[in-house]
Amino acid sequence: YSNADRLVRLINDILDIEKIEAGKLSFQFQKTEMASFLTRAIEDNRAFAHERGVEFNLVQPTEEFWAETDPDRMAQVMANLLSNAAKFTPEGDAVTIWAEKRGANIRISVKDSGPGISYEFRKQIFSKFAQADSSDTRKLGGTGLGLNISKAIVKAHHGTIDFESTPGEGATFYFEIPLLEEETNKPDAERSEGVVARILICEDDLDAANLLSLIISEMGYETVICASAAEAKAAIAKENFAAMTLDLSMPNQCGLTLIRELRAEERTSDLPIIVVSSDAEIGRTELGPQAVSVVDWLEKPIDINRLRNGVSNALAKSNSDVIRILHVEDDDDHIAIVSSLAGEAGFIDVAKSCVEAEAFLTAHDYDLVILDLGLPDGRGEELLPMIRRSSSVPPQVLVFSIEDLDVPYWPKVDSALVKSRTTNNALSDKIRALLSRSVYRRDITIADA
Ligand code: ADP
């Protein structure tokens, strides 16, 4: 029975990992009161601790904490942290669990008195199949996948997971997710219906900042304006933003160094950034391969439609079920055409060179790659092998270029259109057809798995 039970857990963990990697782990978010959630999670896992002669002590929260969670997925995170703590705590000892407010977040901590985490193992602990001592698998049960899955789940809640430990003196694992503001503090009816995404506007020119704020507010989001990098960093330290717009030329610290700093921090490594600046193109070149981590680069004066698309894309980015398209193209007119035809179908990343395309393909899985052949630093055809290898379900490839694709490459792509001979309608139909094929294949592969 216990072998079967272990096998079921292993299979479930592997299926979750498959889903995470395919971007198909789905979430049903709802407003959750975290103190009662915590009590329930502890009750659900107490029997496991008792088997090992370990107690769970919950420091009962004295106030209510509301957060937007998928309670089943969060229960999975709690089960992982609690079972790890119970596994490693010596018989007769207790594991302490508590919740506390940290700025705009709630932090839930699980503290044990086990062996702690050795310095050598720290870097790997959240990776797949990582176990400090593989003989644990037999002694204590476990797959080495739990923390990796927990990290993905917490990340989908816009949160972070980490631990503190002195080897030999136990470990405290904790995760933080954003709190919903208290009902009584909510300024208007809109807020009581759910969380309104907040967008940070980092812009020193007040007129431009107000214009950005107006456009974004009209889309139904809240905005916070900061006039310098320092102000932006202080605001980001206080709360989690859904996205930010960034001017590159600001007093004291330029926007590019701010991007580098934000990318180096775990909490903001994925914060969607839209650059809105009179030197956006220069900045994009200067930032090099890291430029692909920016949602869009908009020159001033602001193109309102492109900004709206950028904001929608930035918010869609955190949704792993969204269709993702890579458009490899250096011509701005064609970027605009594809954006207007396919922008609603999914999230579009634009790579203006082979180097940028390679960086995008390394960072993400795509459903469709639209490929121009003449690029400033090489030929689009050279990217084909990498595109095929880039994901377990290779993306559909549409060559869209001013020239015909050479015959030897035909088997390597799904479709090829020549710009001068293709109407916008034909291009739009082709993109839609390829995307529906891609999504169908994605589902089949998951079902097979
Ligand atoms: P497993 O299914 O093996 O528990 P996890 O991803 O949850 O997988 O944990 C990975 C490894 O991290 C464990 O095998 C163990 O070596 C280490 N670990 C996790 N939690 C603790 C803890 N509280 N104390 C000591 N080591 C831990």
Short mmCIF file of C-alpha atoms and ligand atoms in Angstrom, two decimals:
data_model
loop_
_atom_site.label_atom_id
_atom_site.label_comp_id
_atom_site.label_asym_id
_atom_site.label_seq_id
_atom_site.Cartn_x
_atom_site.Cartn_y
_atom_site.Cartn_z
CA TYR A 1 0.00 0.00 0.00
CA SER A 2 2.71 2.49 0.92
CA ASN A 3 4.66 1.72 -2.28
CA ALA A 4 1.52 2.35 -4.33
CA ASP A 5 0.93 5.54 -2.40
CA ARG A 6 4.48 6.72 -3.13
CA LEU A 7 4.12 5.87 -6.79
CA VAL A 8 0.90 7.89 -7.04
CA ARG A 9 2.65 10.88 -5.45
CA LEU A 10 5.58 10.55 -7.85
CA ILE A 11 3.25 10.35 -10.87
CA ASN A 12 1.23 13.36 -9.69
CA ASP A 13 4.43 15.36 -9.16
CA ILE A 14 5.75 14.44 -12.60
CA LEU A 15 2.43 15.37 -14.21
CA ASP A 16 2.52 18.73 -12.42
CA ILE A 17 6.07 19.34 -13.65
CA GLU A 18 5.00 18.47 -17.21
CA LYS A 19 2.14 20.94 -16.94
CA ILE A 20 4.37 23.67 -15.51
CA GLU A 21 6.87 23.20 -18.31
CA ALA A 22 4.16 23.28 -20.96
CA GLY A 23 2.67 26.39 -19.34
CA LYS A 24 -0.55 24.47 -18.71
CA LEU A 25 -0.80 24.40 -14.93
CA SER A 26 -4.21 25.98 -14.43
CA PHE A 27 -5.36 28.03 -11.47
CA GLN A 28 -8.80 28.86 -10.07
CA PHE A 29 -8.17 32.03 -8.09
CA GLN A 30 -10.55 33.17 -5.36
CA LYS A 31 -10.50 35.47 -2.36
CA THR A 32 -9.12 33.40 0.50
CA GLU A 33 -8.93 34.11 4.22
CA MET A 34 -5.43 32.92 5.04
CA ALA A 35 -5.79 32.30 8.79
CA SER A 36 -8.53 29.71 8.29
CA PHE A 37 -6.75 28.36 5.22
CA LEU A 38 -3.69 27.78 7.40
CA THR A 39 -5.68 26.03 10.15
CA ARG A 40 -7.20 23.70 7.55
CA ALA A 41 -3.83 22.99 5.90
CA ILE A 42 -2.36 22.00 9.25
CA GLU A 43 -5.29 19.73 10.10
CA ASP A 44 -4.95 18.03 6.71
CA ASN A 45 -1.28 17.22 7.33
CA ARG A 46 -1.30 16.52 11.07
CA ALA A 47 -1.72 12.73 10.71
CA PHE A 48 1.51 12.56 8.69
CA ALA A 49 3.38 14.45 11.43
CA HIS A 50 1.91 12.24 14.16
CA GLU A 51 3.16 9.12 12.37
CA ARG A 52 6.63 10.56 12.86
CA GLY A 53 6.02 11.67 16.45
CA VAL A 54 6.14 15.35 15.45
CA GLU A 55 3.71 18.11 16.55
CA PHE A 56 2.51 21.04 14.43
CA ASN A 57 2.17 24.24 16.48
CA LEU A 58 0.22 26.98 14.73
CA VAL A 59 0.66 30.46 16.14
CA GLN A 60 -2.98 31.40 15.64
CA PRO A 61 -3.16 34.68 13.69
CA THR A 62 -4.98 37.38 15.61
CA GLU A 63 -6.29 39.12 12.51
CA GLU A 64 -7.76 38.10 9.18
CA PHE A 65 -5.52 38.08 6.12
CA TRP A 66 -7.16 38.06 2.71
CA ALA A 67 -5.30 37.05 -0.43
CA GLU A 68 -6.22 35.99 -3.95
CA THR A 69 -5.28 32.30 -4.15
CA ASP A 70 -6.08 29.00 -5.73
CA PRO A 71 -6.71 27.23 -2.39
CA ASP A 72 -6.08 23.73 -3.78
CA ARG A 73 -2.73 24.71 -5.27
CA MET A 74 -1.76 26.63 -2.14
CA ALA A 75 -2.71 23.58 -0.06
CA GLN A 76 -0.20 21.67 -2.20
CA VAL A 77 2.52 24.18 -1.23
CA MET A 78 1.60 23.88 2.47
CA ALA A 79 1.57 20.07 2.26
CA ASN A 80 5.06 20.16 0.76
CA LEU A 81 6.51 22.53 3.38
CA LEU A 82 4.76 20.79 6.29
CA SER A 83 5.70 17.28 5.19
CA ASN A 84 9.33 18.30 4.63
CA ALA A 85 9.44 19.90 8.07
CA ALA A 86 7.83 16.81 9.67
CA LYS A 87 10.19 14.47 7.80
CA PHE A 88 13.33 16.19 9.00
CA THR A 89 12.28 17.16 12.55
CA PRO A 90 13.53 14.74 15.25
CA GLU A 91 10.84 12.63 16.92
CA GLY A 92 9.27 14.40 19.89
CA ASP A 93 9.99 17.92 18.54
CA ALA A 94 7.52 20.44 17.15
CA VAL A 95 7.22 22.38 13.89
CA THR A 96 6.02 25.97 14.30
CA ILE A 97 3.87 27.66 11.69
CA TRP A 98 2.85 31.31 11.65
CA ALA A 99 1.54 34.06 9.38
CA GLU A 100 2.61 37.68 9.43
CA LYS A 101 2.11 40.82 7.40
CA ARG A 102 5.20 41.99 5.50
CA GLY A 103 4.54 45.27 3.73
CA ALA A 104 1.86 44.55 1.14
CA ASN A 105 2.38 40.79 1.47
CA ILE A 106 1.47 37.98 3.80
CA ARG A 107 4.35 35.72 4.77
CA ILE A 108 3.67 32.16 5.93
CA SER A 109 6.59 30.46 7.70
CA VAL A 110 7.21 26.84 8.67
CA LYS A 111 10.06 26.37 11.15
CA ASP A 112 11.58 23.00 11.98
CA SER A 113 14.42 21.77 14.17
CA GLY A 114 15.87 19.31 11.65
CA PRO A 115 19.39 19.24 10.18
CA GLY A 116 18.87 22.49 8.24
CA ILE A 117 20.12 23.09 4.70
CA SER A 118 23.83 22.72 4.02
CA TYR A 119 25.58 25.60 2.22
CA GLU A 120 26.45 23.32 -0.74
CA PHE A 121 22.82 22.33 -1.30
CA ARG A 122 21.26 25.81 -1.12
CA LYS A 123 21.57 26.67 -4.78
CA GLN A 124 19.91 23.47 -5.98
CA ILE A 125 17.16 23.06 -3.44
CA PHE A 126 14.40 24.47 -5.66
CA SER A 127 15.54 22.57 -8.76
CA LYS A 128 13.88 19.44 -10.09
CA PHE A 129 14.78 16.14 -8.41
CA ALA A 130 17.09 17.91 -5.94
CA GLN A 131 17.63 15.97 -2.73
CA ALA A 132 20.47 16.70 -0.34
CA ASP A 133 20.80 12.98 0.37
CA SER A 134 19.24 10.62 -2.17
CA SER A 135 19.00 7.88 0.45
CA ASP A 136 16.26 10.13 1.95
CA THR A 137 14.02 8.93 -0.88
CA ARG A 138 13.93 5.47 0.60
CA LYS A 139 14.10 6.47 4.26
CA LEU A 140 11.76 9.43 4.25
CA GLY A 141 9.80 9.21 1.00
CA GLY A 142 9.77 12.08 -1.49
CA THR A 143 10.61 12.84 -5.05
CA GLY A 144 12.77 15.95 -4.95
CA LEU A 145 10.05 17.69 -6.98
CA GLY A 146 7.97 19.23 -4.21
CA LEU A 147 9.86 22.49 -3.77
CA ASN A 148 10.23 22.97 -7.51
CA ILE A 149 6.45 22.66 -7.93
CA SER A 150 5.80 24.87 -4.88
CA LYS A 151 8.00 27.58 -6.37
CA ALA A 152 6.01 27.54 -9.63
CA ILE A 153 2.71 27.69 -7.73
CA VAL A 154 3.84 30.58 -5.50
CA LYS A 155 5.18 32.41 -8.56
CA ALA A 156 1.77 32.09 -10.22
CA HIS A 157 0.41 33.87 -7.13
CA HIS A 158 2.89 36.73 -7.80
CA GLY A 159 4.82 35.63 -4.74
CA THR A 160 8.20 34.30 -3.70
CA ILE A 161 9.37 31.28 -1.73
CA ASP A 162 12.62 30.94 0.18
CA PHE A 163 14.17 29.68 3.39
CA GLU A 164 16.52 30.66 6.20
CA SER A 165 18.69 28.05 7.81
CA THR A 166 21.80 27.59 9.88
CA PRO A 167 23.06 24.06 9.17
CA GLY A 168 22.53 21.85 12.20
CA GLU A 169 19.97 24.23 13.69
CA GLY A 170 16.87 23.63 11.58
CA ALA A 171 15.27 25.52 8.73
CA THR A 172 12.46 28.03 8.26
CA PHE A 173 10.80 27.80 4.86
CA TYR A 174 8.48 30.67 3.97
CA PHE A 175 6.50 32.07 1.11
CA GLU A 176 5.05 35.52 0.54
CA ILE A 177 2.07 36.42 -1.60
CA PRO A 178 0.35 39.80 -2.04
CA LEU A 179 -2.40 40.65 0.43
CA LEU A 180 -5.73 42.00 -0.69
CA GLU A 181 -6.37 45.31 0.96
CA GLU A 182 -8.83 45.18 3.84
CA GLU A 183 -12.39 45.65 2.70
CA THR A 184 -12.81 48.74 4.88
CA ASN A 185 -9.75 50.39 3.34
CA LYS A 186 -10.95 49.90 -0.18
CA PRO A 187 -11.63 53.26 -1.76
CA ASP A 188 -14.36 52.26 -4.18
CA ALA A 189 -16.78 49.56 -5.17
CA GLU A 190 -14.51 48.34 -7.93
CA ARG A 191 -11.94 47.13 -5.45
CA SER A 192 -14.35 45.11 -3.38
CA GLU A 193 -15.04 42.93 -6.43
CA GLY A 194 -11.42 41.82 -6.73
CA VAL A 195 -7.87 43.02 -7.13
CA VAL A 196 -7.31 45.82 -9.61
CA ALA A 197 -3.88 45.49 -11.14
CA ARG A 198 -1.59 48.38 -10.24
CA ILE A 199 0.86 49.68 -12.80
CA LEU A 200 3.91 51.69 -11.83
CA ILE A 201 4.76 54.64 -14.08
CA CYS A 202 8.39 55.63 -13.78
CA GLU A 203 8.65 58.96 -15.64
CA ASP A 204 10.19 62.29 -14.62
CA ASP A 205 8.25 64.44 -17.10
CA LEU A 206 4.98 65.17 -15.31
CA ASP A 207 2.96 65.76 -18.50
CA ALA A 208 4.09 62.47 -20.01
CA ALA A 209 3.45 60.70 -16.70
CA ASN A 210 -0.08 62.10 -16.50
CA LEU A 211 -0.79 61.07 -20.10
CA LEU A 212 0.44 57.52 -19.44
CA SER A 213 -1.61 57.41 -16.26
CA LEU A 214 -4.72 58.59 -18.11
CA ILE A 215 -4.39 55.97 -20.87
CA ILE A 216 -3.71 53.15 -18.42
CA SER A 217 -6.46 54.20 -15.99
CA GLU A 218 -8.92 54.20 -18.87
CA MET A 219 -8.06 50.53 -19.35
CA GLY A 220 -9.32 49.94 -15.79
CA TYR A 221 -5.99 49.71 -13.97
CA GLU A 222 -4.62 51.78 -11.12
CA THR A 223 -1.42 53.73 -11.56
CA VAL A 224 1.30 54.99 -9.26
CA ILE A 225 3.66 57.67 -10.64
CA CYS A 226 7.33 57.81 -9.60
CA ALA A 227 9.64 60.55 -10.92
CA SER A 228 12.98 58.75 -10.45
CA ALA A 229 14.53 55.30 -10.25
CA ALA A 230 15.01 55.73 -6.49
CA GLU A 231 11.31 56.49 -5.99
CA ALA A 232 10.36 53.54 -8.17
CA LYS A 233 12.58 51.19 -6.16
CA ALA A 234 11.03 52.41 -2.91
CA ALA A 235 7.51 51.85 -4.30
CA ILE A 236 8.43 48.38 -5.60
CA ALA A 237 9.87 47.45 -2.20
CA LYS A 238 6.51 48.30 -0.62
CA GLU A 239 4.15 46.51 -2.98
CA ASN A 240 3.94 44.15 -5.93
CA PHE A 241 3.06 45.84 -9.22
CA ALA A 242 1.52 43.99 -12.14
CA ALA A 243 3.73 45.89 -14.59
CA MET A 244 5.70 49.10 -15.01
CA THR A 245 6.35 51.69 -17.69
CA LEU A 246 9.82 53.16 -17.71
CA ASP A 247 11.43 56.28 -19.14
CA LEU A 248 15.12 55.68 -19.83
CA SER A 249 16.45 59.22 -19.33
CA MET A 250 15.78 60.19 -15.75
CA PRO A 251 17.84 62.21 -13.29
CA ASN A 252 20.44 60.39 -11.16
CA GLN A 253 19.95 56.84 -12.36
CA CYS A 254 19.21 55.92 -15.96
CA GLY A 255 16.42 53.49 -16.80
CA LEU A 256 18.76 50.83 -18.24
CA THR A 257 20.61 50.36 -14.96
CA LEU A 258 17.26 50.18 -13.20
CA ILE A 259 16.22 47.37 -15.58
CA ARG A 260 19.47 45.51 -14.82
CA GLU A 261 18.92 45.92 -11.07
CA LEU A 262 15.31 44.76 -11.24
CA ARG A 263 16.26 41.72 -13.32
CA ALA A 264 18.95 40.75 -10.79
CA GLU A 265 16.41 40.67 -7.94
CA GLU A 266 14.37 37.48 -7.66
CA ARG A 267 11.18 39.39 -6.80
CA THR A 268 11.33 41.65 -9.84
CA SER A 269 13.15 39.37 -12.27
CA ASP A 270 9.84 38.80 -14.10
CA LEU A 271 8.19 42.20 -13.54
CA PRO A 272 6.78 43.13 -16.96
CA ILE A 273 8.43 46.39 -18.09
CA ILE A 274 7.34 48.58 -21.01
CA VAL A 275 9.95 51.15 -21.98
CA VAL A 276 8.40 54.46 -23.08
CA SER A 277 11.22 56.81 -23.95
CA SER A 278 12.51 59.17 -26.62
CA ASP A 279 15.63 56.98 -26.85
CA ALA A 280 13.92 53.59 -26.67
CA GLU A 281 15.67 52.13 -29.73
CA ILE A 282 19.13 53.22 -28.54
CA GLY A 283 18.40 51.75 -25.12
CA ARG A 284 17.20 48.51 -26.65
CA THR A 285 20.50 48.11 -28.52
CA GLU A 286 22.54 49.12 -25.50
CA LEU A 287 20.83 46.61 -23.21
CA GLY A 288 21.84 43.80 -25.60
CA PRO A 289 20.36 40.32 -25.17
CA GLN A 290 18.69 41.35 -21.90
CA ALA A 291 16.44 43.61 -24.03
CA VAL A 292 14.23 40.59 -24.63
CA SER A 293 13.08 40.73 -21.01
CA VAL A 294 11.26 43.99 -21.81
CA VAL A 295 7.67 43.67 -23.06
CA ASP A 296 7.94 46.51 -25.58
CA TRP A 297 10.10 49.51 -26.47
CA LEU A 298 7.99 52.54 -27.35
CA GLU A 299 9.40 55.75 -28.72
CA LYS A 300 7.85 59.09 -27.74
CA PRO A 301 5.48 60.61 -28.75
CA ILE A 302 3.41 57.78 -27.36
CA ASP A 303 1.53 55.55 -29.79
CA ILE A 304 -1.59 55.01 -27.68
CA ASN A 305 -2.68 51.74 -29.33
CA ARG A 306 0.75 50.24 -28.99
CA LEU A 307 0.90 51.27 -25.35
CA ARG A 308 -2.51 49.65 -24.72
CA ASN A 309 -1.31 46.46 -26.44
CA GLY A 310 1.89 46.56 -24.40
CA VAL A 311 -0.02 46.87 -21.11
CA SER A 312 -2.42 44.04 -22.05
CA ASN A 313 0.51 41.88 -23.09
CA ALA A 314 2.38 42.71 -19.91
CA LEU A 315 -0.56 41.55 -17.82
CA ALA A 316 -1.16 38.50 -20.00
CA LYS A 317 2.48 37.56 -19.54
CA SER A 318 1.85 36.27 -16.06
CA ASN A 319 -0.90 34.03 -17.43
CA SER A 320 0.84 30.83 -18.50
CA ASP A 321 -2.12 29.60 -20.59
CA VAL A 322 -1.76 32.50 -22.99
CA ILE A 323 -0.76 31.87 -26.62
CA ARG A 324 2.77 33.11 -27.27
CA ILE A 325 4.10 34.25 -30.62
CA LEU A 326 7.65 35.19 -31.52
CA HIS A 327 7.90 37.67 -34.39
CA VAL A 328 11.43 37.84 -35.77
CA GLU A 329 11.45 41.02 -37.84
CA ASP A 330 13.54 44.18 -38.08
CA ASP A 331 11.08 46.29 -40.06
CA ASP A 332 8.84 48.48 -37.88
CA ASP A 333 5.97 48.61 -40.39
CA HIS A 334 5.70 44.83 -40.54
CA ILE A 335 5.99 44.61 -36.74
CA ALA A 336 3.02 46.98 -36.51
CA ILE A 337 1.00 44.99 -39.09
CA VAL A 338 1.53 41.65 -37.34
CA SER A 339 0.83 43.26 -33.97
CA SER A 340 -2.50 44.60 -35.21
CA LEU A 341 -3.48 41.30 -36.87
CA ALA A 342 -2.33 38.88 -34.17
CA GLY A 343 -2.15 41.03 -31.04
CA GLU A 344 -5.50 39.81 -29.79
CA ALA A 345 -4.73 36.15 -30.44
CA GLY A 346 -1.86 36.04 -28.01
CA PHE A 347 1.21 37.60 -26.52
CA ILE A 348 3.78 38.71 -29.13
CA ASP A 349 7.50 39.00 -28.44
CA VAL A 350 9.39 40.93 -31.12
CA ALA A 351 13.02 40.03 -31.91
CA LYS A 352 14.78 42.43 -34.24
CA SER A 353 17.85 40.27 -34.83
CA CYS A 354 19.04 36.65 -34.76
CA VAL A 355 20.73 37.26 -31.40
CA GLU A 356 17.52 38.58 -29.85
CA ALA A 357 15.53 35.69 -31.35
CA GLU A 358 17.94 33.19 -29.81
CA ALA A 359 17.56 34.84 -26.40
CA PHE A 360 13.75 34.70 -26.66
CA LEU A 361 13.79 31.07 -27.80
CA THR A 362 15.98 30.15 -24.84
CA ALA A 363 13.71 31.97 -22.40
CA HIS A 364 10.23 30.88 -23.56
CA ASP A 365 8.17 28.23 -25.33
CA TYR A 366 6.27 29.56 -28.34
CA ASP A 367 3.18 28.42 -30.19
CA LEU A 368 4.14 30.22 -33.38
CA VAL A 369 7.29 31.83 -34.78
CA ILE A 370 6.83 34.34 -37.62
CA LEU A 371 10.18 34.63 -39.31
CA ASP A 372 11.67 37.24 -41.59
CA LEU A 373 14.67 35.97 -43.58
CA GLY A 374 16.87 39.06 -44.00
CA LEU A 375 17.94 40.13 -40.53
CA PRO A 376 20.64 42.66 -39.60
CA ASP A 377 22.96 40.05 -38.10
CA GLY A 378 22.21 36.96 -40.17
CA ARG A 379 19.68 34.87 -42.04
CA GLY A 380 16.34 33.76 -40.57
CA GLU A 381 16.93 30.23 -41.95
CA GLU A 382 19.84 29.82 -39.52
CA LEU A 383 17.35 29.98 -36.65
CA LEU A 384 15.27 27.03 -37.89
CA PRO A 385 17.20 24.25 -36.06
CA MET A 386 17.05 26.20 -32.81
CA ILE A 387 13.32 26.90 -33.25
CA ARG A 388 12.68 23.16 -33.71
CA ARG A 389 14.66 22.32 -30.56
CA SER A 390 13.29 25.18 -28.48
CA SER A 391 10.37 23.36 -26.89
CA SER A 392 9.08 19.84 -26.31
CA VAL A 393 6.20 20.81 -28.64
CA PRO A 394 8.03 22.72 -31.39
CA PRO A 395 6.28 25.93 -32.46
CA GLN A 396 4.61 26.36 -35.83
CA VAL A 397 6.89 28.29 -38.17
CA LEU A 398 5.60 30.85 -40.66
CA VAL A 399 8.20 32.46 -42.88
CA PHE A 400 7.01 35.96 -43.81
CA SER A 401 9.63 37.71 -45.88
CA ILE A 402 10.26 39.83 -48.97
CA GLU A 403 11.84 36.84 -50.72
CA ASP A 404 10.82 33.26 -51.48
CA LEU A 405 12.11 30.62 -49.10
CA ASP A 406 14.70 28.36 -50.79
CA VAL A 407 13.30 24.92 -51.59
CA PRO A 408 15.62 22.92 -49.27
CA TYR A 409 14.09 24.73 -46.29
CA TRP A 410 10.46 24.02 -47.21
CA PRO A 411 10.18 20.83 -45.11
CA LYS A 412 11.49 22.71 -42.10
CA VAL A 413 8.69 25.29 -41.94
CA ASP A 414 4.90 25.03 -41.74
CA SER A 415 4.13 27.82 -44.16
CA ALA A 416 5.86 30.57 -46.15
CA LEU A 417 4.38 33.82 -47.45
CA VAL A 418 6.01 36.54 -49.51
CA LYS A 419 5.23 40.03 -48.20
CA SER A 420 4.51 41.68 -51.58
CA ARG A 421 2.07 38.91 -52.55
CA THR A 422 0.20 38.64 -49.24
CA THR A 423 -2.80 40.71 -48.19
CA ASN A 424 -3.41 41.47 -44.53
CA ASN A 425 -6.45 39.18 -44.60
CA ALA A 426 -4.43 36.28 -45.99
CA LEU A 427 -1.75 36.80 -43.36
CA SER A 428 -4.32 36.99 -40.59
CA ASP A 429 -6.04 33.77 -41.80
CA LYS A 430 -2.72 31.97 -41.98
CA ILE A 431 -1.71 33.04 -38.45
CA ARG A 432 -5.07 31.92 -37.08
CA ALA A 433 -4.87 28.55 -38.87
CA LEU A 434 -1.34 27.88 -37.61
CA LEU A 435 -2.24 28.89 -34.06
CA SER A 436 -5.26 26.61 -33.92
CA ARG A 437 -3.04 23.75 -35.13
CA SER A 438 -0.45 24.57 -32.49
CA VAL A 439 -2.91 24.75 -29.60
CA TYR A 440 -4.47 21.46 -30.72
CA ARG A 441 -1.05 19.79 -30.72
CA ARG A 442 -0.25 21.27 -27.32
CA ASP A 443 -3.41 19.71 -25.84
CA ILE A 444 -2.76 16.36 -27.48
CA THR A 445 0.73 16.25 -26.06
CA ILE A 446 -0.50 17.05 -22.56
CA ALA A 447 -3.22 14.40 -22.85
CA ASP A 448 -0.59 11.87 -23.95
CA ALA A 449 1.62 12.76 -21.02
P1 ADP B 1 11.12 15.83 -1.50
O1 ADP B 1 9.93 15.25 -2.18
O2 ADP B 1 12.37 15.00 -1.67
O3 ADP B 1 10.85 16.24 -0.10
P2 ADP B 1 11.41 18.63 -2.02
O4 ADP B 1 11.58 19.36 -3.29
O5 ADP B 1 10.24 18.98 -1.18
O6 ADP B 1 11.41 17.11 -2.38
O7 ADP B 1 12.72 18.81 -1.15
C1 ADP B 1 13.97 18.60 -1.79
C2 ADP B 1 15.03 18.32 -0.81
O8 ADP B 1 15.29 19.49 -0.01
C3 ADP B 1 14.72 17.23 0.20
O9 ADP B 1 14.94 15.94 -0.32
C4 ADP B 1 15.72 17.60 1.30
O10 ADP B 1 17.02 17.15 0.97
C5 ADP B 1 15.73 19.13 1.28
N1 ADP B 1 14.77 19.70 2.24
C6 ADP B 1 13.54 20.18 1.99
N2 ADP B 1 12.96 20.66 3.12
C7 ADP B 1 13.86 20.47 4.10
C8 ADP B 1 13.86 20.76 5.51
N3 ADP B 1 12.82 21.34 6.10
N4 ADP B 1 14.98 20.43 6.21
C9 ADP B 1 16.05 19.84 5.61
N5 ADP B 1 16.10 19.56 4.29
C10 ADP B 1 15.02 19.86 3.54
#
